[in-house]
XYZ file of C-alpha atoms in Angstrom:
622
model
C 58.997 73.573 87.571
C 59.169 76.736 89.402
C 56.603 76.411 92.468
C 54.481 80.622 92.180
C 56.275 81.648 95.643
C 52.309 83.522 95.944
C 49.448 80.630 96.511
C 49.922 79.010 100.275
C 51.444 75.782 100.863
C 49.311 73.602 103.217
C 50.622 70.904 104.761
C 47.977 67.654 105.216
C 48.797 64.928 108.120
C 46.561 62.163 108.604
C 47.723 58.893 107.651
C 45.212 56.507 106.015
C 46.929 57.852 101.906
C 43.123 57.925 100.930
C 42.591 61.332 102.822
C 45.694 62.150 101.938
C 45.145 62.023 98.051
C 40.824 63.164 98.204
C 42.047 66.258 100.012
C 45.058 67.096 98.197
C 43.013 66.571 95.322
C 40.300 69.022 96.284
C 42.804 72.382 97.431
C 45.738 71.393 95.177
C 44.597 74.655 92.902
C 44.937 76.987 95.202
C 47.984 76.086 97.335
C 50.757 73.475 96.854
C 50.195 70.600 98.640
C 52.488 68.730 101.428
C 52.027 66.137 103.383
C 52.711 64.567 105.820
C 51.646 60.745 106.794
C 53.045 60.568 111.037
C 52.784 64.046 113.991
C 56.602 64.414 113.996
C 57.068 63.684 110.184
C 54.006 67.057 110.149
C 56.628 68.787 113.375
C 60.127 68.609 110.999
C 58.018 70.046 107.959
C 56.797 72.191 109.670
C 60.212 73.193 110.375
C 61.851 72.867 107.384
C 59.166 73.800 105.290
C 57.298 76.043 107.640
C 53.220 75.470 105.462
C 50.531 78.465 105.813
C 47.925 75.770 107.374
C 48.633 72.598 108.618
C 44.991 70.530 108.622
C 45.831 67.738 111.070
C 44.034 64.557 111.824
C 43.340 63.826 115.595
C 43.330 59.771 115.740
C 47.172 58.677 114.716
C 49.034 55.540 115.391
C 52.166 57.231 117.751
C 50.718 60.905 119.170
C 47.678 61.527 117.807
C 46.924 65.231 116.400
C 45.977 66.040 120.173
C 49.622 65.189 121.542
C 51.013 67.017 117.552
C 49.583 70.646 118.444
C 50.565 70.973 121.610
C 54.010 70.092 120.322
C 53.546 72.402 117.158
C 52.521 75.327 119.901
C 55.796 74.472 122.050
C 58.185 74.764 119.174
C 59.216 79.507 118.326
C 59.220 78.623 114.934
C 55.806 76.164 114.219
C 53.756 78.444 117.514
C 51.904 80.639 115.541
C 50.754 78.000 111.521
C 46.904 78.148 112.010
C 45.607 74.406 112.576
C 42.858 73.338 111.153
C 42.044 69.525 113.011
C 40.651 66.598 110.656
C 38.002 64.100 112.048
C 35.681 61.440 111.875
C 34.883 62.114 115.837
C 31.841 64.032 116.641
C 32.135 64.378 120.402
C 30.979 68.240 122.052
C 34.313 67.486 124.215
C 36.965 66.440 121.812
C 35.475 69.795 119.807
C 36.938 71.727 122.902
C 39.780 70.646 123.856
C 40.981 70.390 119.952
C 40.018 74.404 120.171
C 41.460 74.629 124.200
C 45.381 73.705 122.577
C 44.894 76.474 119.467
C 43.100 74.931 116.918
C 40.944 77.473 114.624
C 38.732 75.218 113.163
C 37.358 71.307 112.994
C 36.623 69.968 109.339
C 34.618 66.644 109.444
C 34.268 62.714 107.634
C 33.580 61.960 105.474
C 34.998 65.057 103.815
C 31.031 67.745 102.221
C 34.083 69.010 99.633
C 32.495 72.473 99.099
C 32.722 72.911 103.044
C 36.153 71.251 103.356
C 37.280 75.111 100.337
C 35.150 76.941 101.890
C 36.593 76.862 106.021
C 40.460 76.337 105.074
C 39.883 79.782 102.562
C 38.177 81.535 105.796
C 41.897 80.406 107.105
C 44.240 81.191 103.943
C 42.247 84.862 103.828
C 42.702 85.612 107.565
C 46.603 85.014 107.618
C 47.404 86.910 103.541
C 45.569 89.366 106.112
C 47.160 89.090 109.408
C 50.372 88.707 107.445
C 49.698 92.288 104.962
C 49.349 93.864 108.602
C 52.786 92.811 109.854
C 53.601 94.382 106.327
C 52.183 96.746 106.936
C 53.614 97.031 111.324
C 57.200 97.275 109.639
C 56.742 99.183 106.695
C 55.399 101.625 109.832
C 58.298 101.158 112.349
C 60.325 101.426 109.114
C 59.366 104.837 108.702
C 59.262 106.289 111.913
C 62.915 105.219 112.888
C 63.761 106.785 109.778
C 61.750 109.837 111.245
C 62.947 110.106 114.302
C 66.725 109.733 112.809
C 65.777 112.903 110.667
C 64.204 114.416 112.722
C 67.207 114.414 115.422
C 69.221 115.120 112.287
C 67.338 118.719 111.446
C 68.009 119.462 115.567
C 71.187 119.192 114.122
C 70.261 121.372 111.284
C 68.464 124.050 112.022
C 70.719 124.238 115.745
C 74.259 124.448 113.687
C 73.423 128.236 111.552
C 71.036 129.288 114.941
C 74.473 129.622 116.881
C 75.963 132.023 113.278
C 73.210 133.821 113.991
C 72.253 134.390 117.618
C 76.150 134.246 118.382
C 76.730 137.230 116.096
C 73.859 138.384 116.469
C 75.137 139.313 120.285
C 78.229 139.746 119.605
C 77.355 143.751 117.153
C 74.914 144.470 119.917
C 77.826 144.455 122.554
C 79.775 145.855 120.623
C 82.587 143.323 120.789
C 82.985 143.206 115.962
C 84.781 145.837 114.932
C 83.358 147.944 111.727
C 85.610 146.627 109.415
C 84.616 143.217 110.789
C 80.550 143.831 110.908
C 79.890 143.341 106.685
C 81.860 139.466 107.237
C 79.445 139.259 110.365
C 76.129 140.170 108.940
C 76.720 137.974 105.947
C 76.900 135.414 107.944
C 74.064 135.434 109.698
C 71.856 135.698 106.683
C 73.677 132.628 105.785
C 72.093 130.952 107.570
C 68.824 132.249 107.528
C 68.855 131.357 104.195
C 69.780 128.085 104.774
C 67.440 128.248 107.605
C 64.865 129.521 105.085
C 66.205 127.032 103.029
C 65.476 123.640 105.610
C 62.111 124.980 105.965
C 61.389 124.931 102.650
C 62.176 121.624 101.736
C 59.864 120.098 104.779
C 56.851 121.936 103.728
C 57.560 120.379 99.992
C 57.498 117.310 101.112
C 54.472 117.058 102.472
C 53.133 118.226 99.778
C 54.564 115.346 97.447
C 53.091 113.048 100.231
C 49.625 114.365 100.184
C 50.721 114.942 96.724
C 49.888 118.472 96.430
C 53.533 119.628 94.989
C 51.772 121.279 91.509
C 53.873 122.479 88.853
C 52.184 125.087 85.603
C 53.128 124.328 82.276
C 53.862 127.710 80.541
C 56.655 129.241 77.848
C 60.013 129.301 78.962
C 62.785 130.405 77.727
C 66.157 127.093 78.104
C 69.091 129.359 78.006
C 67.132 132.462 80.305
C 66.594 129.854 83.008
C 70.388 128.032 82.300
C 71.685 131.640 83.130
C 69.974 132.467 85.945
C 71.010 128.801 87.423
C 74.744 129.950 86.652
C 74.287 132.715 89.261
C 73.309 131.339 91.502
C 75.400 128.070 91.929
C 78.326 130.171 90.377
C 80.338 131.911 93.428
C 79.696 128.790 95.477
C 81.443 126.442 92.705
C 83.432 129.609 92.748
C 84.356 130.556 96.594
C 85.660 125.977 96.937
C 87.900 125.942 94.436
C 86.119 124.384 91.763
C 85.406 124.289 87.998
C 81.901 124.991 87.119
C 80.900 124.252 83.163
C 77.238 124.386 81.206
C 78.176 122.554 78.151
C 75.705 122.715 75.414
C 74.861 119.443 73.091
C 73.015 121.545 69.526
C 70.463 121.591 68.584
C 69.174 123.116 70.943
C 65.947 124.897 71.630
C 65.555 128.501 72.509
C 61.802 127.660 74.081
C 60.097 124.622 76.024
C 56.423 124.030 77.446
C 57.523 123.724 81.375
C 57.522 125.079 84.982
C 60.455 127.327 85.339
C 60.480 127.582 88.431
C 60.142 123.729 89.768
C 63.230 122.895 86.675
C 64.484 125.572 88.640
C 64.334 124.525 91.942
C 65.179 120.409 90.301
C 68.686 121.682 88.925
C 69.945 123.973 91.760
C 69.014 121.461 94.360
C 71.260 118.881 92.374
C 74.525 121.531 91.782
C 74.699 121.779 94.528
C 74.500 118.499 95.644
C 77.747 117.817 93.826
C 79.216 121.175 94.016
C 78.907 120.567 98.445
C 80.766 117.308 97.683
C 83.045 117.991 95.406
C 86.514 119.893 97.001
C 89.155 119.668 93.294
C 87.203 119.023 90.109
C 84.620 120.456 88.800
C 81.564 120.303 88.227
C 79.678 120.435 84.495
C 76.092 120.413 83.490
C 75.308 119.036 80.080
C 72.651 120.052 77.973
C 71.333 117.639 75.418
C 68.609 117.129 72.979
C 66.920 112.739 74.209
C 63.190 112.591 71.928
C 60.773 112.671 73.768
C 63.253 114.615 76.164
C 65.158 117.315 77.097
C 68.456 115.838 79.628
C 70.211 117.765 80.982
C 72.432 116.081 83.105
C 74.853 117.447 86.153
C 78.923 115.787 86.124
C 81.044 115.737 89.308
C 84.876 114.819 90.466
C 83.509 114.384 94.458
C 84.044 112.018 96.934
C 81.493 109.083 94.574
C 78.383 106.965 96.382
C 78.978 103.853 97.714
C 76.807 101.091 95.289
C 74.249 99.343 98.385
C 73.655 103.162 99.335
C 72.397 104.196 95.778
C 68.837 102.790 96.143
C 68.496 104.547 99.338
C 69.091 108.490 97.450
C 65.423 109.106 96.524
C 63.690 107.932 99.492
C 62.240 110.799 101.696
C 64.082 111.648 105.279
C 66.954 108.502 104.436
C 70.501 109.925 103.639
C 73.769 108.451 102.424
C 76.810 108.785 105.080
C 79.193 110.293 103.593
C 81.789 110.099 106.972
C 84.758 111.662 105.359
C 82.689 114.942 103.921
C 80.958 114.787 107.580
C 80.445 118.764 107.618
C 78.192 119.502 105.168
C 74.453 117.680 106.002
C 70.493 118.712 104.940
C 67.032 117.142 105.178
C 67.942 114.169 103.511
C 64.893 115.401 100.928
C 66.243 117.548 98.325
C 66.612 114.103 96.122
C 63.192 112.873 96.257
C 61.742 116.401 95.312
C 63.795 116.381 92.864
C 62.399 112.706 91.502
C 58.786 113.841 92.460
C 58.890 117.007 90.417
C 60.726 115.082 87.389
C 57.995 112.750 87.344
C 55.899 115.652 87.358
C 57.094 116.808 83.941
C 56.748 114.060 82.623
C 60.595 112.758 83.516
C 62.165 110.814 85.123
C 65.421 111.573 87.308
C 68.629 108.910 87.346
C 72.409 108.119 88.746
C 75.509 106.795 88.576
C 78.155 106.568 90.631
C 81.594 104.715 92.241
C 83.003 105.911 94.697
C 86.346 107.468 95.361
C 84.959 108.331 91.937
C 83.025 111.654 91.248
C 77.870 110.788 90.481
C 77.227 111.298 87.857
C 72.764 112.507 88.547
C 70.433 112.819 84.986
C 67.116 114.345 84.622
C 64.984 113.739 81.695
C 62.206 116.739 81.281
C 59.378 116.277 78.587
C 60.568 118.115 75.295
C 57.515 119.943 74.315
C 58.111 122.820 72.230
C 56.279 126.005 72.894
C 54.973 127.956 69.442
C 57.396 130.368 68.157
C 60.353 128.141 69.845
C 63.545 127.994 66.983
C 66.131 125.920 67.341
C 69.939 127.169 67.697
C 73.060 125.285 66.353
C 75.857 126.552 68.409
C 76.716 129.147 70.712
C 76.439 131.922 68.368
C 72.880 131.328 67.884
C 72.541 131.705 71.177
C 74.195 135.154 71.649
C 72.265 136.200 68.561
C 69.249 135.775 70.274
C 69.118 136.988 73.684
C 70.682 139.271 75.919
C 70.472 138.007 79.595
C 71.318 140.738 81.807
C 73.046 140.283 84.601
C 72.782 140.689 87.996
C 74.904 144.366 87.881
C 73.054 145.599 85.956
C 68.995 145.453 86.915
C 66.984 149.054 88.091
C 66.748 149.447 91.883
C 62.736 150.316 91.266
C 62.055 152.956 93.404
C 58.091 151.963 94.668
C 55.562 154.879 94.907
C 52.166 153.887 96.940
C 50.986 154.501 101.317
C 50.778 151.501 102.780
C 48.773 150.067 105.490
C 50.430 147.708 107.833
C 49.525 144.922 110.395
C 51.727 143.743 112.703
C 51.784 143.194 116.874
C 55.857 142.066 116.706
C 57.744 144.780 117.355
C 60.508 143.700 116.514
C 59.089 143.169 112.856
C 57.378 146.371 112.472
C 60.359 148.379 112.461
C 61.794 145.774 110.171
C 59.679 146.004 107.672
C 58.771 150.289 108.389
C 62.986 150.273 107.524
C 62.517 147.809 104.214
C 59.054 149.861 102.845
C 60.429 153.470 104.006
C 63.383 152.373 101.639
C 61.690 151.366 98.760
C 60.382 155.093 98.311
C 56.490 153.821 100.292
C 55.432 155.362 103.182
C 53.593 153.255 105.634
C 51.986 153.403 108.673
C 52.140 151.100 111.110
C 49.589 149.310 113.497
C 50.098 146.549 116.423
C 46.385 144.482 116.051
C 42.966 144.838 113.674
C 41.153 146.666 115.320
C 43.453 150.283 114.812
C 43.722 148.030 111.217
C 40.377 148.902 111.423
C 40.586 152.916 112.788
C 43.258 153.054 110.931
C 41.220 152.157 107.739
C 38.640 154.418 108.197
C 40.398 157.829 108.573
C 42.968 157.899 105.998
C 42.660 156.166 101.940
C 45.540 153.678 101.146
C 46.551 152.077 98.496
C 47.882 148.332 99.858
C 47.131 146.967 103.047
C 48.920 144.354 104.364
C 48.420 142.413 107.732
C 49.727 139.032 110.147
C 46.496 136.797 110.771
C 46.896 135.890 113.796
C 47.194 139.488 116.577
C 45.166 139.533 119.865
C 41.934 142.138 119.959
C 41.656 141.331 116.516
C 43.000 138.693 113.711
C 43.421 140.067 110.558
C 40.880 138.440 109.178
C 38.812 139.877 110.874
C 39.652 142.740 110.404
C 39.285 142.771 106.797
C 36.068 141.800 106.568
C 35.001 144.841 108.586
C 37.149 147.731 106.408
C 35.373 145.274 102.964
C 31.472 145.883 104.267
C 32.437 149.932 104.603
C 32.537 149.030 100.070
C 37.179 149.776 100.872
C 39.121 148.009 97.154
C 42.243 148.320 98.522
C 43.995 145.137 97.927
C 45.369 143.422 101.377
C 47.777 141.017 101.416
C 47.773 138.401 104.352
C 51.681 138.415 106.568
C 51.773 134.526 107.508
C 53.890 132.112 108.811
C 51.184 128.754 107.688
C 52.883 128.102 103.998
C 51.109 124.539 103.588
C 49.211 125.162 100.030
C 44.878 124.674 101.461
C 45.822 127.191 103.946
C 47.386 129.698 101.298
C 44.102 128.943 98.888
C 42.012 129.903 101.919
C 43.530 133.403 102.359
C 43.355 133.506 98.417
C 39.461 132.206 98.470
C 38.323 134.697 101.818
C 39.511 137.513 99.542
C 43.287 138.547 100.180
C 45.286 139.786 96.817
C 48.199 138.309 97.326
C 50.708 136.758 100.135
C 53.311 137.460 101.990
C 55.437 133.419 104.287
C 57.215 134.235 106.882
C 60.529 134.436 107.527
C 59.483 136.988 104.282
C 62.200 137.631 102.035
C 63.199 141.217 100.400
C 61.946 139.924 96.573
C 59.538 138.776 96.994
C 58.348 141.638 98.968
C 58.896 143.338 96.480
C 56.971 140.595 94.572
C 53.986 141.389 95.800
C 53.483 145.264 96.043
C 54.385 146.270 93.053
C 52.042 142.862 91.358
C 49.263 144.911 94.610
C 49.509 148.195 93.847
C 49.957 147.701 89.729
C 50.257 151.413 87.721
C 52.018 153.110 90.991
C 55.086 151.266 90.584
C 55.768 151.730 86.761
C 58.845 151.342 85.223
C 59.171 154.870 83.680
C 58.526 155.686 86.900
C 62.557 154.655 88.249
C 66.126 156.685 86.551
C 66.860 154.616 83.333
C 67.728 156.171 80.080
C 64.631 157.579 77.720
C 66.536 154.985 74.997
C 66.316 151.712 77.439
C 62.664 152.258 78.577
C 61.929 152.670 75.069
C 63.690 149.545 74.268
C 62.041 147.372 77.339
C 58.339 148.789 75.604
C 59.488 146.947 72.624
C 59.971 144.036 74.168
C 57.467 143.816 75.556
C 54.823 144.648 72.901
C 57.099 141.260 71.667
C 56.073 139.110 74.079
C 52.241 140.808 74.373
C 51.305 138.586 71.574
C 52.672 135.495 73.288
C 50.319 137.015 76.662
C 47.321 136.988 74.236
C 47.285 133.705 72.025
C 47.852 132.437 75.574
C 44.559 133.595 76.821
C 42.638 132.811 74.177
C 43.963 129.291 73.987
C 43.413 128.809 78.758
C 39.923 130.399 76.975
C 38.455 127.889 74.302
C 40.630 124.891 76.466
C 38.388 125.782 79.341
C 41.646 125.501 81.972
C 41.012 128.055 83.723
C 43.734 128.127 86.481
C 45.969 128.302 83.572
C 43.808 131.655 82.304
C 43.796 132.795 85.825
C 48.035 132.205 85.848
C 48.262 134.167 82.447
C 45.950 136.708 83.260
C 47.772 137.062 87.051
C 50.872 137.417 84.948
C 49.934 140.409 81.617
C 48.662 142.044 84.996
C 51.440 142.210 86.919
C 53.678 142.792 83.432
C 51.341 145.422 82.331
C 51.551 147.445 84.793
C 55.340 147.527 85.487
C 54.910 149.287 82.175
C 52.623 152.077 82.361
C 50.055 150.003 80.255
C 47.182 151.015 82.307
C 44.382 149.530 79.547
C 45.672 146.059 79.660
C 46.429 146.526 83.168
C 43.370 147.276 83.872
C 41.228 144.280 81.377
C 44.107 141.560 82.935
C 42.616 142.603 86.811
C 39.513 141.891 85.469
C 40.002 138.341 83.471
C 42.204 137.337 87.081
C 39.536 138.709 90.105
C 36.826 137.116 87.994
C 38.211 134.217 87.458
C 39.292 134.295 91.529
C 36.073 135.589 93.064
C 34.368 132.756 91.265
C 32.503 135.356 89.206
C 33.822 133.395 85.461
C 34.186 131.728 84.640
C 29.716 131.391 85.270
C 29.832 134.650 82.958
C 32.103 133.480 80.469
C 30.623 135.935 77.851
C 32.179 138.176 79.899
C 35.261 136.632 79.918
C 35.156 137.057 76.383
C 33.967 140.619 76.381
C 37.378 141.315 79.011
C 39.227 139.120 76.166
C 38.473 140.552 72.782
C 39.171 143.840 74.290
C 42.089 142.750 75.057
C 43.616 142.114 71.185
C 41.705 144.938 70.745
C 43.478 147.057 72.487
C 47.108 145.409 71.335
C 46.762 146.289 68.097
C 46.368 150.287 69.320
C 49.399 149.633 70.955
C 51.238 148.057 68.028
C 50.441 150.893 65.173
C 51.454 153.970 67.603
C-alpha cells in the first residue's frame, strides 16, 4: 500500500504497547503512525524517518522522556521536531521541566480522545504553517537572487548601448568623425537608442504581467498584412547576418481573424528576433498553419539550440539561459515570459522543442476566431489576388497642418520637438513651463496643446485645468515619462485627449498629432495622384461598413471599452480621408465614453450610431 505523502508522520513513543495501540487508533486517520518502545529507538527512528511530530512518554525504563528530549534537541537533524509529552504525572514542576527542555504541549493519562485529537491537530496546523512559511521564504530568497542577477545583467545591457550613444555623440560634437562617416555613427546611435527603448518596454510589460494588467484588444485583423509587417521588421536583421529567412504557409488559411494584432506581432517579433540572434548560419522559418481550434505559428531555426535542462527556465521572468557560445548577445530575460503570458491571453499557449547544437522550434497557438467577412485562402495566388500590401517605399510622407502650443522645461527636448514638428509642416510655439503655457493659450488660439507633466513653477495638469476653466476646447496631449498603465489611465481620465511616453518615437508622435488634429491633417493635402486618392477613399468606405457593424455589436453587448476602441479608430481614420461628418460623430461617441457621459445616456449613443449609419449610406450613394 502506497503512503499518502501529503499526510504528516507522527512517532508515538511509549514502553506500554496498550498506550501505543490506543493512540494509533485515535490518530491513524489523520497521519502516518510510526511506533517506538524506548527512548533510544525513538532517536534512531527520528534520524531515519524525520517525523513531523513526536508524542513521547515521560516515564520509561533506561532512558526516560526528559533524557530522550535532551538528546533529540542536541542533534541538529532532530532538534526542530516538535514534541508532546505523554504522562500520568500531574505535577507542575515536572510539566515546567518538560516545557523548559523544549516540549510544545502535554497529554495526560488516562487519555481523553477529544483532547488528544485537539492537541495533536493544533500542533499539526502549526507545523503546516511553519512549512508553508519556510517554502515561501525559500521562494522569496530565490526570486530575490534571480532579480539581483537580472539587475546586474541590466546594468551591463544598459551600459553597452549607452557607451555607443555617448561615445559617438561626443565624437560628432568634437568634430572627430568625418562627414561621410557621420551617417553610420548616427545610425549606431539610433540603433542603440531603440535597443534601450526595447529594454525599457520589456521591463514595463513585465510589471503589467505580474499585476495581470497587460491587456489585449481583440479586433478584426488581416492575417497576411500582419505577417508582412512582421517580415518587414525582422527580415533585414536576418539579411545582415546572412541567414535565410522564410515564411511558409500551410493552406488553407483565413484572410481575417479576431485577435490583438499588436500583441500577436509582439510575440512573433520577439521569437523571430531570438531565433536570428542565436543563429549564425543556416535559416529561420516562420511556419503558419490552421490547427483547429487554433491558428499555429512555428518559429524554426538552425541555431545553437538549448540544453534540455534549461528548457524549463525559458519562460520564467528574469531568468536567462547561459549560452557561453553567444555571450555577446543579451536581453532582459523577460521576452519569453511576456510572450507566454500574451499567448495565453489570446486563448492559446506557447511551447518549445530544442536540442543543443541542432536548433530550436517555438510553437505559438492562438484561438482561431474568424472575422465575419473572412475568406479562406487555398494558396499563395489567392492571397496575391485578394490583397496588395504596400511596401515602405510606397508610403506617402504626410504633411500635417496646424498650430501647436508646446510646454517643455528641457532645452534639448524643446529643440528636438521644434525640429520634428516643423519638418512635419506644423507651426509651433514653445514655452518652458505651465505658467507660460497658460499665458500663451489666453493670448492666441491653437489647434493642439502639448505639455510635459512635471515642470517648474506650474505642472502640466494644473496648467490644463486653468486653461479649460476659460472654456477652451483645444485637445491636450500629455508628455510624460510615466508609462505605467494606471498612470496613463489617470491622465486620460482627468482630461487629456492623448498621451506620449518618453522617449517619444516619431511614428507615435505623428499618430497622436494626426488623431488630435482630425480634419486638419487630411490625406488629400498630401501630394498623392487623384486616382490613387479616389481608390484609397473607396477602400476606406469598404471597411467603413465593418467598422459600423463592430460599433453596433459592441453597443448591443454593452461592451463600452470595445465600443470606445472602435470609435477611436474610426475617428482617426475618417479624419485622414476628409470625411468630416463621420469624424464628428465618431469623436462625439469616443469623447462621450471617455468622459463618462456615456453609457448613462444610451439614447444619445443610439442616436449617434443611427446617424453614422445614415451618413454611411449617403456616402455610398454618392
